[in-house]
Amino acid sequence: MKNLSFLGVDVAKDTLVIFDGQKVYEFQNERGLKKFKRKFFKKKEDRKKRVVIYEPTGPYSAFLEEFCATNMIKVVSLNPRKVPRLREVLGHRAKTDNLDAKLLYEYHKIVSEEEIKEIEYNENLEKLSLLLSEYQLLQNIENKLSNFLEYLDRVPVDSKESKKYIQKNLEETRQRLQKIKKEMEELVNKDDDINRGVREIEKVKGIGKMIATYCYIFFRKRRIRNRREVVALAGLDPEVKESGKRKLVTRISKKGDNRLRSLLFMGALSAIRCKEGGLKEYYESLIKRGKPKKVAIIACARKLLIFAFYNYKKWQMEAQSA
């Protein structure tokens, strides 16, 4: 770690703000990051020595992640939950892009070797992730259009034009959903690693193809190390409040992937209905202990996630030892 130099990179929608320990730089957040590359990674030696510390920000950090993956640049992907705490510890009361870049840079003083890694870039995985996001978006639109169509059937005024327009959009949305589903299946079958990983996760009762695919992308892109980390990144970890000897678990943190939580919640409802190999007994035991139904379902969703992660890690270890 002595031979490494670090860059704190604050990712915004249009810009990257970088702090190298001495000076703050700003570059356009665009594909290829040519100016960023010319400044910090012109030589091959720079790519080996420099480490990028950044906070993942969904689609905004996609260009940076692609750049680091294709140029084999090591990164520290800082969990967004750590950043506010780091800000408190270092006494940064204000929040600006420049200060955030400096804050991320300061993390190198306590970073462990395990956290420094290379990002894997898989075109099939990225395409699958994009299609899945579109599929979930269109599913929400389909539900809203369908509900509105039902509403139009009950209004006491002429709504023929509205019905025609909504019906047309609903049909087009459903056609697109079917097309995306087919494309996702083709992508999964096309890539042996993705196909095997998804199938292993799908073995868990209550997890269908869609949830298994999302879980696979979630596990692989984040390179999650253990069950504690996977639960936290999904936002299914308990939020604990302590005061003296009192310790109160209030609710789940929700500081994680809300799409994954939503999918797992639906998967838990399915697993609870399974007579064999599901989570029916676990769910019923929680209800008998006085847990509210929603709390019990969330606990089942957390179990599903842990089971899925166990199958994924087991498959990974077997693949590496083969």
XYZ file of C-alpha atoms in Angstrom:
322
model
C 0.000 0.000 0.000
C 3.051 2.286 0.417
C 3.599 2.397 -3.352
C 0.005 3.369 -4.080
C -1.324 6.894 -4.602
C -5.004 7.677 -4.161
C -7.560 9.889 -5.868
C -10.761 10.993 -4.153
C -13.435 11.220 -6.874
C -16.800 12.844 -6.216
C -19.243 11.821 -8.932
C -22.004 14.218 -9.991
C -24.412 14.108 -12.921
C -22.258 16.215 -15.260
C -18.848 16.392 -13.585
C -16.157 14.481 -11.717
C -14.384 16.401 -8.963
C -10.979 14.891 -8.100
C -8.639 15.512 -5.203
C -5.145 14.003 -5.395
C -3.958 15.109 -1.952
C -2.749 18.512 -3.116
C -5.111 20.020 -5.676
C -8.754 19.825 -6.762
C -9.538 19.111 -10.436
C -12.821 19.022 -12.331
C -13.590 17.013 -15.469
C -16.653 16.403 -17.598
C -18.493 13.193 -16.690
C -18.575 11.695 -20.177
C -17.886 8.312 -21.661
C -14.170 7.576 -22.051
C -13.090 10.314 -19.588
C -10.305 11.377 -21.970
C -9.165 14.456 -20.031
C -9.194 12.532 -16.759
C -7.101 9.816 -18.390
C -4.582 12.284 -19.859
C -4.076 13.938 -16.485
C -3.761 10.929 -14.168
C -3.355 7.755 -16.251
C -1.197 8.717 -19.218
C 1.447 6.060 -18.436
C 0.915 2.359 -17.760
C 2.695 2.780 -14.410
C -0.008 5.230 -13.310
C -2.681 2.578 -13.818
C -0.841 0.206 -11.510
C -0.062 2.726 -8.778
C -3.164 4.933 -8.611
C -6.350 3.908 -6.800
C -9.693 5.661 -7.301
C -11.852 6.107 -4.196
C -15.448 6.894 -5.089
C -19.014 6.541 -3.882
C -21.284 4.635 -6.326
C -24.131 6.876 -7.482
C -26.146 4.612 -9.754
C -26.071 5.692 -13.433
C -23.921 8.772 -12.707
C -20.897 6.638 -11.794
C -21.315 4.282 -14.780
C -18.735 6.081 -16.986
C -16.157 6.085 -14.179
C -16.717 2.376 -13.477
C -16.467 1.479 -17.167
C -13.282 3.550 -17.486
C -11.646 1.872 -14.459
C -12.707 -1.607 -15.600
C -11.436 -1.286 -19.193
C -8.148 0.309 -18.070
C -7.664 -2.146 -15.147
C -7.496 0.633 -12.572
C -7.969 -0.381 -8.962
C -10.797 1.231 -7.026
C -12.281 1.526 -3.570
C -16.055 1.552 -3.948
C -17.145 3.223 -0.729
C -20.495 2.125 0.677
C -22.800 5.216 0.615
C -23.731 4.454 4.230
C -20.158 5.096 5.351
C -19.845 8.552 3.806
C -22.094 10.518 6.237
C -20.341 8.873 9.197
C -16.944 9.663 7.715
C -18.080 13.262 7.286
C -19.044 13.430 10.980
C -15.766 11.872 12.155
C -13.674 14.319 10.116
C -15.830 17.268 11.179
C -16.973 18.302 7.691
C -20.121 20.273 8.409
C -20.535 21.705 4.928
C -21.248 19.544 1.888
C -19.785 20.586 -1.464
C -18.320 18.596 -4.358
C -14.796 19.784 -3.486
C -15.158 18.815 0.170
C -16.640 15.453 -0.750
C -13.684 14.694 -3.047
C -11.298 15.558 -0.193
C -13.384 13.461 2.189
C -13.164 10.433 -0.100
C -9.419 10.961 -0.462
C -8.996 10.959 3.339
C -10.483 7.472 3.479
C -7.212 6.075 2.104
C -5.717 6.477 5.600
C -7.944 3.722 6.982
C -8.616 1.647 3.856
C -7.870 -2.093 4.028
C -6.247 -4.147 1.256
C -9.465 -6.151 0.887
C -11.341 -3.015 -0.183
C -8.937 -2.253 -3.051
C -10.066 -4.195 -6.102
C -10.498 -4.095 -9.846
C -13.936 -3.640 -11.388
C -15.078 -6.318 -13.791
C -16.729 -5.052 -16.974
C -18.997 -7.530 -18.690
C -20.987 -6.179 -21.636
C -23.663 -8.878 -21.323
C -24.068 -8.095 -17.624
C -24.385 -4.357 -18.284
C -26.945 -4.944 -21.038
C -28.893 -7.308 -18.778
C -28.870 -4.742 -15.982
C -30.213 -2.065 -18.346
C -32.979 -4.316 -19.675
C -34.002 -5.307 -16.170
C -34.259 -1.654 -15.109
C -36.423 -0.901 -18.152
C -38.581 -3.957 -17.445
C -39.282 -2.837 -13.865
C -40.059 0.709 -15.017
C -42.517 -0.521 -17.648
C -44.133 -2.885 -15.151
C -44.973 0.110 -12.972
C -46.312 1.986 -15.997
C -48.396 -1.048 -17.009
C -49.989 -1.220 -13.541
C -50.813 2.488 -13.581
C -52.291 2.365 -17.087
C -54.335 -0.715 -16.212
C -55.659 0.881 -13.017
C -56.534 4.083 -14.864
C -58.400 2.088 -17.519
C -60.502 0.495 -14.780
C -61.162 3.941 -13.364
C -62.397 5.186 -16.768
C -64.973 2.381 -16.830
C -66.568 3.881 -13.735
C -66.607 7.595 -14.524
C -70.081 8.977 -15.449
C -68.814 10.945 -18.472
C -67.807 10.127 -22.034
C -64.219 8.778 -21.930
C -63.958 6.975 -25.289
C -60.993 9.030 -26.501
C -59.134 8.593 -23.225
C -59.853 4.856 -23.195
C -58.579 4.483 -26.749
C -55.347 6.320 -25.941
C -54.716 4.437 -22.671
C -55.558 1.078 -24.262
C -53.118 1.728 -27.106
C -50.305 2.657 -24.672
C -51.110 -0.329 -22.485
C -50.861 -2.747 -25.419
C -47.571 -1.195 -26.581
C -46.169 -1.393 -23.042
C -47.124 -5.071 -22.754
C -45.567 -5.836 -26.148
C -42.343 -4.129 -25.066
C -42.358 -6.076 -21.778
C -42.612 -9.361 -23.676
C -39.788 -8.321 -25.995
C -37.527 -7.327 -23.067
C -38.269 -10.596 -21.288
C -37.235 -12.539 -24.396
C -34.043 -10.460 -24.797
C -33.110 -11.049 -21.146
C -33.612 -14.809 -21.501
C -31.407 -14.819 -24.618
C -28.672 -12.868 -22.812
C -28.764 -15.200 -19.797
C -28.562 -18.287 -22.040
C -25.813 -16.709 -24.133
C -23.377 -16.216 -21.211
C -22.450 -19.472 -19.420
C -21.417 -17.764 -16.166
C -24.576 -15.674 -15.951
C -26.739 -18.676 -16.868
C -25.191 -20.931 -14.229
C -25.222 -18.240 -11.534
C -28.883 -17.358 -12.154
C -29.876 -21.033 -12.115
C -28.123 -21.597 -8.780
C -29.915 -18.641 -7.181
C -33.210 -19.772 -8.724
C -33.011 -23.008 -6.711
C -34.188 -21.069 -3.653
C -37.952 -21.521 -3.174
C -39.753 -18.228 -3.786
C -37.108 -16.873 -6.145
C -38.112 -16.836 -9.787
C -36.094 -15.986 -12.893
C -36.551 -12.213 -12.557
C -35.471 -12.053 -8.882
C -32.611 -14.504 -9.526
C -31.319 -12.363 -12.403
C -31.449 -9.173 -10.339
C -29.740 -10.899 -7.378
C -26.981 -12.206 -9.662
C -26.297 -8.717 -11.049
C -26.405 -7.252 -7.523
C -23.932 -9.806 -6.082
C -21.522 -9.802 -8.993
C -21.276 -6.061 -9.651
C -20.733 -5.225 -5.978
C -18.414 -8.178 -5.228
C -20.045 -8.653 -1.844
C -17.943 -10.505 0.716
C -20.340 -11.795 3.385
C -23.997 -12.055 4.436
C -23.783 -9.049 6.740
C -22.659 -6.854 3.854
C -25.310 -8.169 1.444
C -28.115 -7.520 3.954
C -26.831 -3.985 4.591
C -26.465 -3.139 0.885
C -30.032 -4.298 0.303
C -31.221 -2.048 3.142
C -32.668 -5.015 5.058
C -30.434 -4.597 8.100
C -32.113 -3.547 11.369
C -31.799 0.072 12.467
C -30.743 -0.062 16.119
C -31.062 2.798 18.588
C -29.110 2.620 21.830
C -29.326 4.756 24.937
C -27.472 3.546 28.016
C -28.571 -0.034 28.616
C -31.564 0.301 26.328
C -31.227 -1.235 22.896
C -34.180 -0.831 20.543
C -34.524 -2.282 17.059
C -36.982 0.068 15.359
C -37.167 -0.989 11.697
C -35.047 -1.922 8.690
C -32.649 0.794 7.557
C -33.851 0.966 3.907
C -30.380 2.372 3.123
C -29.811 0.155 0.149
C -31.231 -1.109 -3.138
C -34.983 -0.437 -3.005
C -35.676 -2.424 -6.198
C -34.095 -5.520 -4.710
C -36.082 -5.081 -1.488
C -39.305 -4.794 -3.478
C -38.536 -7.941 -5.495
C -37.569 -9.908 -2.381
C -40.769 -8.823 -0.631
C -42.800 -10.304 -3.517
C -40.596 -13.405 -3.464
C -41.193 -13.793 0.268
C -44.969 -13.748 -0.310
C -44.495 -16.597 -2.792
C -42.149 -18.565 -0.473
C -44.627 -18.312 2.419
C -47.248 -20.075 0.288
C -44.919 -23.007 -0.536
C -45.844 -26.082 1.515
C -42.404 -27.685 1.199
C -38.980 -26.086 1.168
C -40.340 -22.563 1.500
C -40.540 -20.194 4.443
C -44.060 -21.021 5.610
C -42.967 -22.531 8.947
C -40.548 -19.679 9.655
C -43.233 -17.112 8.851
C -45.822 -18.832 11.058
C -43.343 -19.076 13.952
C -42.769 -15.311 13.768
C -46.528 -14.660 13.785
C -46.948 -16.914 16.849
C -44.252 -14.868 18.627
C -46.402 -11.783 18.107
C -44.614 -10.234 15.128
C -46.804 -8.102 12.820
C -47.409 -9.686 9.399
C -45.372 -7.085 7.505
C -42.402 -7.496 9.873
C -42.585 -11.280 9.418
C -42.651 -10.936 5.615
C -39.612 -8.614 5.701
C -37.780 -11.177 7.868
C -38.612 -13.815 5.236
C -37.331 -11.495 2.480
C -34.048 -11.171 4.380
C -33.845 -14.985 4.647
C -34.414 -15.297 0.892
C -31.571 -12.877 0.225
C -29.208 -14.802 2.513
C -30.151 -18.136 0.892
C -29.643 -16.639 -2.585
C -26.249 -15.224 -1.597
C -25.216 -18.581 -0.070
C -26.038 -20.413 -3.324
C -24.190 -17.773 -5.350
C -21.037 -17.924 -3.194
C -21.092 -21.723 -3.133
C -21.288 -21.816 -6.931
C -18.442 -19.271 -7.189
C -16.178 -21.300 -4.909
C -16.906 -24.506 -6.843
C -16.211 -22.732 -10.158
C -12.878 -21.355 -8.874
C -11.709 -24.734 -7.512
C -12.688 -26.605 -10.696
